[in-house]
Amino acid sequence: MQYDPIKRVLGDVFNKTPFLRRVFYNLLDLLLLRAWHVHKELNEWAAHRRGSEQHILDAGSGFGQYTYKLSGMSSKWRILAVDVKEEQVSDCNRFMRNIGRHNVLFKIADLVKFREPESYDLILSVDVMEHILEDVEVFRNFQASLRPGGMLLISTPSDQGGSDVHGDDETSFIEEHVRDGYNIREIEDKLRLAGFSKVQARYSYGKPGQVSWRLSMKYPLLMLNASKIFFVLLPFYYLVTFPVSLVLNWLDVNGRHPSGTGLIVKAWK
């Protein structure tokens, strides 16, 4: 299934007003389990930093929901958000200007080439690395762009069924992926190879999260990919499934999983 056409349709709907875009971000935060995991890690990182100036890179910003979250946590933080999609960069810059967030800039950049030595205290990369073949090169750019002691936070599918791939004869649920998921040791080794001094990785999307993902993401996306008429039916679908997904997301974020279809990885320079 191609995800980008659906993302464009969603962008067209929710870009009409700043209010609708805020609603969209709040829905993503509630529905996407990865957002729960990422927000947990960002809140921990931010615990003693809200009052100090920090420089942050959102590497592969997409719709911009994580930059929106970070920019609201402290006006002292300066955030650069980069993405390869020109329309998303333009939409996000317009939205941030409209709501008066002046500590943010979105711009077009290729992460394979992007490097700003010792510029950032935090680099965030959410569901990006599965789209990039030259991953070690990107990791080296991240390491070079971090200040000493800076942290890289990655969310990406694992090889334990990430992208909904469970065997050699299956293909990724998302056609834009260049890899189905990382082995947890593989990504740790690649980050150390790139020069990171310390790496921690854990599984997300354990058993509760996998059920939640199917209910809140996979099945709705399949329906929308089949016909746009399902946009009308989605509110009724979520009226039934949303409470269940909320409970499952909470269980996933607050549990430890021996395996899972996602990875949360932190690495320090």
mmCIF file of C-alpha atoms in Angstrom:
data_model
loop_
_atom_site.group_PDB
_atom_site.id
_atom_site.type_symbol
_atom_site.label_atom_id
_atom_site.label_comp_id
_atom_site.label_asym_id
_atom_site.label_seq_id
_atom_site.Cartn_x
_atom_site.Cartn_y
_atom_site.Cartn_z
ATOM 1 C CA MET A 1 0.000 0.000 0.000
ATOM 2 C CA GLN A 2 1.239 3.506 -0.819
ATOM 3 C CA TYR A 3 1.037 5.760 2.217
ATOM 4 C CA ASP A 4 2.043 9.086 0.629
ATOM 5 C CA PRO A 5 -1.218 9.644 -1.357
ATOM 6 C CA ILE A 6 -3.270 9.208 1.828
ATOM 7 C CA LYS A 7 -0.936 11.593 3.684
ATOM 8 C CA ARG A 8 -1.486 14.182 0.955
ATOM 9 C CA VAL A 9 -5.264 13.857 1.273
ATOM 10 C CA LEU A 10 -5.054 14.238 5.060
ATOM 11 C CA GLY A 11 -2.792 17.249 4.624
ATOM 12 C CA ASP A 12 -5.266 18.908 2.258
ATOM 13 C CA VAL A 13 -8.115 18.419 4.739
ATOM 14 C CA PHE A 14 -6.341 19.585 7.898
ATOM 15 C CA ASN A 15 -4.304 22.433 6.390
ATOM 16 C CA LYS A 16 -7.371 24.586 5.826
ATOM 17 C CA THR A 17 -7.116 26.410 9.177
ATOM 18 C CA PRO A 18 -4.675 26.457 12.123
ATOM 19 C CA PHE A 19 -7.490 25.107 14.325
ATOM 20 C CA LEU A 20 -7.930 22.046 12.103
ATOM 21 C CA ARG A 21 -4.176 21.441 12.075
ATOM 22 C CA ARG A 22 -4.073 21.520 15.883
ATOM 23 C CA VAL A 23 -6.960 19.037 15.919
ATOM 24 C CA PHE A 24 -5.017 16.838 13.492
ATOM 25 C CA TYR A 25 -1.903 16.903 15.685
ATOM 26 C CA ASN A 26 -3.948 16.001 18.761
ATOM 27 C CA LEU A 27 -5.546 13.091 16.915
ATOM 28 C CA LEU A 28 -2.144 11.819 15.807
ATOM 29 C CA ASP A 29 -0.861 12.058 19.372
ATOM 30 C CA LEU A 30 -3.788 9.999 20.629
ATOM 31 C CA LEU A 31 -3.963 7.401 17.859
ATOM 32 C CA LEU A 32 -0.309 6.780 17.009
ATOM 33 C CA LEU A 33 1.355 4.535 19.558
ATOM 34 C CA ARG A 34 4.798 5.696 18.428
ATOM 35 C CA ALA A 35 3.795 9.226 19.481
ATOM 36 C CA TRP A 36 3.092 7.929 22.990
ATOM 37 C CA HIS A 37 6.548 6.347 23.172
ATOM 38 C CA VAL A 38 8.311 9.375 21.667
ATOM 39 C CA HIS A 39 6.508 11.823 23.969
ATOM 40 C CA LYS A 40 7.528 9.740 26.981
ATOM 41 C CA GLU A 41 11.183 9.940 25.951
ATOM 42 C CA LEU A 42 10.973 13.659 25.121
ATOM 43 C CA ASN A 43 9.412 14.434 28.497
ATOM 44 C CA GLU A 44 12.228 12.581 30.249
ATOM 45 C CA TRP A 45 14.862 14.424 28.202
ATOM 46 C CA ALA A 46 13.188 17.771 28.838
ATOM 47 C CA ALA A 47 12.791 17.306 32.597
ATOM 48 C CA HIS A 48 15.785 19.511 33.519
ATOM 49 C CA ARG A 49 16.147 21.483 30.300
ATOM 50 C CA ARG A 50 12.969 23.559 29.941
ATOM 51 C CA GLY A 51 14.607 26.640 31.451
ATOM 52 C CA SER A 52 17.781 26.507 29.361
ATOM 53 C CA GLU A 53 18.486 27.177 25.704
ATOM 54 C CA GLN A 54 18.546 24.001 23.635
ATOM 55 C CA HIS A 55 19.069 23.431 19.928
ATOM 56 C CA ILE A 56 17.019 20.614 18.412
ATOM 57 C CA LEU A 57 16.896 18.968 14.988
ATOM 58 C CA ASP A 58 13.721 17.181 13.878
ATOM 59 C CA ALA A 59 15.245 14.989 11.176
ATOM 60 C CA GLY A 60 12.454 13.946 8.832
ATOM 61 C CA SER A 61 9.694 16.083 10.280
ATOM 62 C CA GLY A 62 6.773 14.922 8.123
ATOM 63 C CA PHE A 63 3.549 16.606 9.231
ATOM 64 C CA GLY A 64 5.508 18.511 11.894
ATOM 65 C CA GLN A 65 3.634 17.194 14.933
ATOM 66 C CA TYR A 66 6.793 16.512 16.961
ATOM 67 C CA THR A 67 8.241 19.934 16.194
ATOM 68 C CA TYR A 68 4.907 21.411 17.301
ATOM 69 C CA LYS A 69 5.149 19.446 20.554
ATOM 70 C CA LEU A 70 8.764 20.501 21.199
ATOM 71 C CA SER A 71 8.229 24.152 20.306
ATOM 72 C CA GLY A 72 5.464 24.374 22.893
ATOM 73 C CA MET A 73 7.581 22.874 25.682
ATOM 74 C CA SER A 74 9.926 25.864 25.942
ATOM 75 C CA SER A 75 10.228 29.162 24.090
ATOM 76 C CA LYS A 76 13.982 29.028 24.783
ATOM 77 C CA TRP A 77 14.461 26.028 22.543
ATOM 78 C CA ARG A 78 15.439 26.575 18.905
ATOM 79 C CA ILE A 79 14.192 23.896 16.541
ATOM 80 C CA LEU A 80 15.181 23.184 12.955
ATOM 81 C CA ALA A 81 12.883 20.688 11.217
ATOM 82 C CA VAL A 82 13.972 19.197 7.901
ATOM 83 C CA ASP A 83 12.211 17.018 5.358
ATOM 84 C CA VAL A 84 12.573 16.136 1.675
ATOM 85 C CA LYS A 85 8.955 16.977 0.826
ATOM 86 C CA GLU A 86 8.621 20.619 -0.234
ATOM 87 C CA GLU A 87 4.850 20.816 0.261
ATOM 88 C CA GLN A 88 5.071 19.631 3.868
ATOM 89 C CA VAL A 89 7.893 22.057 4.670
ATOM 90 C CA SER A 90 5.880 24.937 3.211
ATOM 91 C CA ASP A 91 2.676 23.936 5.030
ATOM 92 C CA CYS A 92 4.474 23.601 8.369
ATOM 93 C CA ASN A 93 6.244 26.965 8.077
ATOM 94 C CA ARG A 94 2.940 28.653 7.276
ATOM 95 C CA PHE A 95 1.216 27.002 10.233
ATOM 96 C CA MET A 96 3.975 27.914 12.700
ATOM 97 C CA ARG A 97 3.935 31.527 11.565
ATOM 98 C CA ASN A 98 0.145 31.648 11.905
ATOM 99 C CA ILE A 99 0.242 30.462 15.514
ATOM 100 C CA GLY A 100 3.212 32.652 16.488
ATOM 101 C CA ARG A 101 5.813 29.940 17.087
ATOM 102 C CA HIS A 102 8.955 31.895 16.209
ATOM 103 C CA ASN A 103 11.454 29.410 17.637
ATOM 104 C CA VAL A 104 10.932 27.016 14.714
ATOM 105 C CA LEU A 105 12.122 26.806 11.110
ATOM 106 C CA PHE A 106 11.282 24.102 8.573
ATOM 107 C CA LYS A 107 13.473 23.609 5.532
ATOM 108 C CA ILE A 108 14.127 21.100 2.752
ATOM 109 C CA ALA A 109 17.115 18.831 3.318
ATOM 110 C CA ASP A 110 18.414 15.375 2.402
ATOM 111 C CA LEU A 111 19.593 13.600 5.556
ATOM 112 C CA VAL A 112 22.189 11.663 3.564
ATOM 113 C CA LYS A 113 23.919 15.003 2.899
ATOM 114 C CA PHE A 114 22.792 17.111 5.869
ATOM 115 C CA ARG A 115 25.527 17.792 8.433
ATOM 116 C CA GLU A 116 25.970 20.774 10.766
ATOM 117 C CA PRO A 117 28.914 19.995 13.080
ATOM 118 C CA GLU A 118 28.255 20.255 16.833
ATOM 119 C CA SER A 119 25.029 22.247 16.431
ATOM 120 C CA TYR A 120 22.347 20.279 18.317
ATOM 121 C CA ASP A 121 21.621 19.058 21.819
ATOM 122 C CA LEU A 122 18.903 16.685 20.599
ATOM 123 C CA ILE A 123 18.202 15.053 17.241
ATOM 124 C CA LEU A 124 14.822 13.384 16.762
ATOM 125 C CA SER A 125 14.169 10.903 13.968
ATOM 126 C CA VAL A 126 10.712 9.303 13.994
ATOM 127 C CA ASP A 127 9.842 6.649 11.404
ATOM 128 C CA VAL A 128 12.482 7.934 8.993
ATOM 129 C CA MET A 129 15.362 5.447 8.853
ATOM 130 C CA GLU A 130 13.223 2.706 7.302
ATOM 131 C CA HIS A 131 12.947 5.001 4.252
ATOM 132 C CA ILE A 132 16.711 5.605 3.823
ATOM 133 C CA LEU A 133 19.066 3.033 2.313
ATOM 134 C CA GLU A 134 22.287 4.828 3.328
ATOM 135 C CA ASP A 135 21.570 4.568 7.033
ATOM 136 C CA VAL A 136 25.139 4.487 8.409
ATOM 137 C CA GLU A 137 25.972 7.625 6.457
ATOM 138 C CA VAL A 138 22.966 9.353 8.027
ATOM 139 C CA PHE A 139 23.987 8.119 11.486
ATOM 140 C CA ARG A 140 27.454 9.613 10.941
ATOM 141 C CA ASN A 141 25.859 12.932 9.986
ATOM 142 C CA PHE A 142 23.744 12.827 13.146
ATOM 143 C CA GLN A 143 26.781 12.071 15.307
ATOM 144 C CA ALA A 144 28.768 14.906 13.764
ATOM 145 C CA SER A 145 25.848 17.330 14.134
ATOM 146 C CA LEU A 146 25.363 16.660 17.848
ATOM 147 C CA ARG A 147 27.132 18.645 20.514
ATOM 148 C CA PRO A 148 29.217 16.644 23.026
ATOM 149 C CA GLY A 149 26.773 14.883 25.354
ATOM 150 C CA GLY A 150 23.902 15.377 22.905
ATOM 151 C CA MET A 151 21.308 12.667 22.329
ATOM 152 C CA LEU A 152 19.791 11.042 19.252
ATOM 153 C CA LEU A 153 16.272 9.605 19.628
ATOM 154 C CA ILE A 154 14.999 7.204 16.956
ATOM 155 C CA SER A 155 11.669 5.448 16.479
ATOM 156 C CA THR A 156 11.684 2.834 13.720
ATOM 157 C CA PRO A 157 10.164 -0.586 12.884
ATOM 158 C CA SER A 158 11.954 -3.712 14.119
ATOM 159 C CA ASP A 159 12.589 -6.968 12.288
ATOM 160 C CA GLN A 160 10.100 -8.717 14.604
ATOM 161 C CA GLY A 161 7.168 -7.893 12.330
ATOM 162 C CA GLY A 162 7.764 -4.209 11.697
ATOM 163 C CA SER A 163 5.951 -2.868 8.615
ATOM 164 C CA ASP A 164 3.639 -5.873 9.179
ATOM 165 C CA VAL A 165 6.188 -8.269 7.661
ATOM 166 C CA HIS A 166 6.300 -11.658 9.396
ATOM 167 C CA GLY A 167 8.121 -13.866 6.883
ATOM 168 C CA ASP A 168 10.501 -13.894 3.922
ATOM 169 C CA ASP A 169 7.582 -14.283 1.513
ATOM 170 C CA GLU A 170 5.824 -11.124 2.747
ATOM 171 C CA THR A 171 6.360 -7.523 1.709
ATOM 172 C CA SER A 172 6.081 -4.297 3.680
ATOM 173 C CA PHE A 173 2.638 -2.890 4.442
ATOM 174 C CA ILE A 174 4.096 0.508 3.430
ATOM 175 C CA GLU A 175 5.571 0.412 -0.075
ATOM 176 C CA GLU A 176 7.833 3.429 0.550
ATOM 177 C CA HIS A 177 9.975 1.477 3.045
ATOM 178 C CA VAL A 178 13.435 0.367 1.855
ATOM 179 C CA ARG A 179 13.797 -2.055 4.801
ATOM 180 C CA ASP A 180 11.145 -3.933 6.729
ATOM 181 C CA GLY A 181 12.744 -3.244 10.099
ATOM 182 C CA TYR A 182 15.970 -3.268 12.094
ATOM 183 C CA ASN A 183 17.366 -6.070 14.159
ATOM 184 C CA ILE A 184 17.940 -4.525 17.596
ATOM 185 C CA ARG A 185 21.632 -5.503 17.628
ATOM 186 C CA GLU A 186 22.087 -4.324 14.043
ATOM 187 C CA ILE A 187 20.995 -0.766 14.738
ATOM 188 C CA GLU A 188 23.044 -0.642 17.953
ATOM 189 C CA ASP A 189 26.142 -1.787 16.049
ATOM 190 C CA LYS A 190 25.554 0.687 13.221
ATOM 191 C CA LEU A 191 25.243 3.581 15.651
ATOM 192 C CA ARG A 192 28.468 2.596 17.407
ATOM 193 C CA LEU A 193 30.133 2.289 14.005
ATOM 194 C CA ALA A 194 28.963 5.859 13.322
ATOM 195 C CA GLY A 195 30.827 7.044 16.427
ATOM 196 C CA PHE A 196 28.223 7.121 19.205
ATOM 197 C CA SER A 197 29.705 6.401 22.626
ATOM 198 C CA LYS A 198 26.571 4.954 24.251
ATOM 199 C CA VAL A 199 23.495 3.283 22.748
ATOM 200 C CA GLN A 200 20.276 2.019 24.355
ATOM 201 C CA ALA A 201 17.518 0.252 22.437
ATOM 202 C CA ARG A 202 14.216 -1.230 23.558
ATOM 203 C CA TYR A 203 11.200 -2.768 21.865
ATOM 204 C CA SER A 204 7.930 -0.909 21.413
ATOM 205 C CA TYR A 205 4.717 -2.238 19.893
ATOM 206 C CA GLY A 206 4.613 -5.355 22.051
ATOM 207 C CA LYS A 207 1.495 -7.516 22.008
ATOM 208 C CA PRO A 208 -0.866 -4.742 23.203
ATOM 209 C CA GLY A 209 0.627 -2.264 20.741
ATOM 210 C CA GLN A 210 0.330 -4.629 17.804
ATOM 211 C CA VAL A 211 -3.402 -5.038 18.361
ATOM 212 C CA SER A 212 -3.799 -1.281 18.802
ATOM 213 C CA TRP A 213 -1.883 -0.579 15.583
ATOM 214 C CA ARG A 214 -4.160 -2.836 13.573
ATOM 215 C CA LEU A 215 -7.286 -1.246 15.021
ATOM 216 C CA SER A 216 -6.185 2.399 14.886
ATOM 217 C CA MET A 217 -3.947 2.461 11.788
ATOM 218 C CA LYS A 218 -3.764 -0.587 9.548
ATOM 219 C CA TYR A 219 -7.446 -1.253 9.010
ATOM 220 C CA PRO A 220 -8.437 2.430 8.560
ATOM 221 C CA LEU A 221 -5.587 2.971 6.076
ATOM 222 C CA LEU A 222 -6.577 -0.093 4.087
ATOM 223 C CA MET A 223 -10.147 1.184 3.948
ATOM 224 C CA LEU A 224 -9.063 4.661 2.834
ATOM 225 C CA ASN A 225 -6.761 3.164 0.230
ATOM 226 C CA ALA A 226 -9.702 1.187 -1.167
ATOM 227 C CA SER A 227 -12.115 4.129 -1.348
ATOM 228 C CA LYS A 228 -12.255 7.749 -0.174
ATOM 229 C CA ILE A 229 -15.857 7.171 0.905
ATOM 230 C CA PHE A 230 -14.433 5.675 4.101
ATOM 231 C CA PHE A 231 -13.499 9.212 5.223
ATOM 232 C CA VAL A 232 -17.209 9.566 6.015
ATOM 233 C CA LEU A 233 -17.309 6.288 7.941
ATOM 234 C CA LEU A 234 -14.102 6.775 9.931
ATOM 235 C CA PRO A 235 -15.651 8.754 12.827
ATOM 236 C CA PHE A 236 -18.105 5.916 13.479
ATOM 237 C CA TYR A 237 -15.336 3.317 13.229
ATOM 238 C CA TYR A 238 -13.182 5.173 15.765
ATOM 239 C CA LEU A 239 -16.148 5.707 18.061
ATOM 240 C CA VAL A 240 -16.068 1.945 18.629
ATOM 241 C CA THR A 241 -12.327 1.198 18.466
ATOM 242 C CA PHE A 242 -10.792 4.339 19.997
ATOM 243 C CA PRO A 243 -11.399 3.497 23.701
ATOM 244 C CA VAL A 244 -9.871 0.049 23.174
ATOM 245 C CA SER A 245 -6.827 1.519 21.435
ATOM 246 C CA LEU A 246 -6.260 4.015 24.265
ATOM 247 C CA VAL A 247 -6.088 1.226 26.840
ATOM 248 C CA LEU A 248 -3.799 -0.874 24.646
ATOM 249 C CA ASN A 249 -1.486 2.097 24.028
ATOM 250 C CA TRP A 250 -1.211 2.764 27.758
ATOM 251 C CA LEU A 251 -0.331 -0.874 28.400
ATOM 252 C CA ASP A 252 2.304 -0.832 25.685
ATOM 253 C CA VAL A 253 4.026 2.373 26.843
ATOM 254 C CA ASN A 254 4.062 1.314 30.488
ATOM 255 C CA GLY A 255 5.236 -2.255 29.903
ATOM 256 C CA ARG A 256 8.547 -3.884 29.022
ATOM 257 C CA HIS A 257 8.500 -6.125 25.976
ATOM 258 C CA PRO A 258 10.879 -9.018 25.189
ATOM 259 C CA SER A 259 10.006 -8.436 21.546
ATOM 260 C CA GLY A 260 8.005 -5.965 19.512
ATOM 261 C CA THR A 261 7.441 -4.639 16.023
ATOM 262 C CA GLY A 262 8.947 -1.247 16.856
ATOM 263 C CA LEU A 263 12.188 0.054 18.342
ATOM 264 C CA ILE A 264 12.934 3.088 20.483
ATOM 265 C CA VAL A 265 16.643 3.828 20.277
ATOM 266 C CA LYS A 266 18.699 6.424 22.124
ATOM 267 C CA ALA A 267 22.347 7.195 21.378
ATOM 268 C CA TRP A 268 24.708 9.736 22.914
ATOM 269 C CA LYS A 269 27.759 11.491 21.540
#
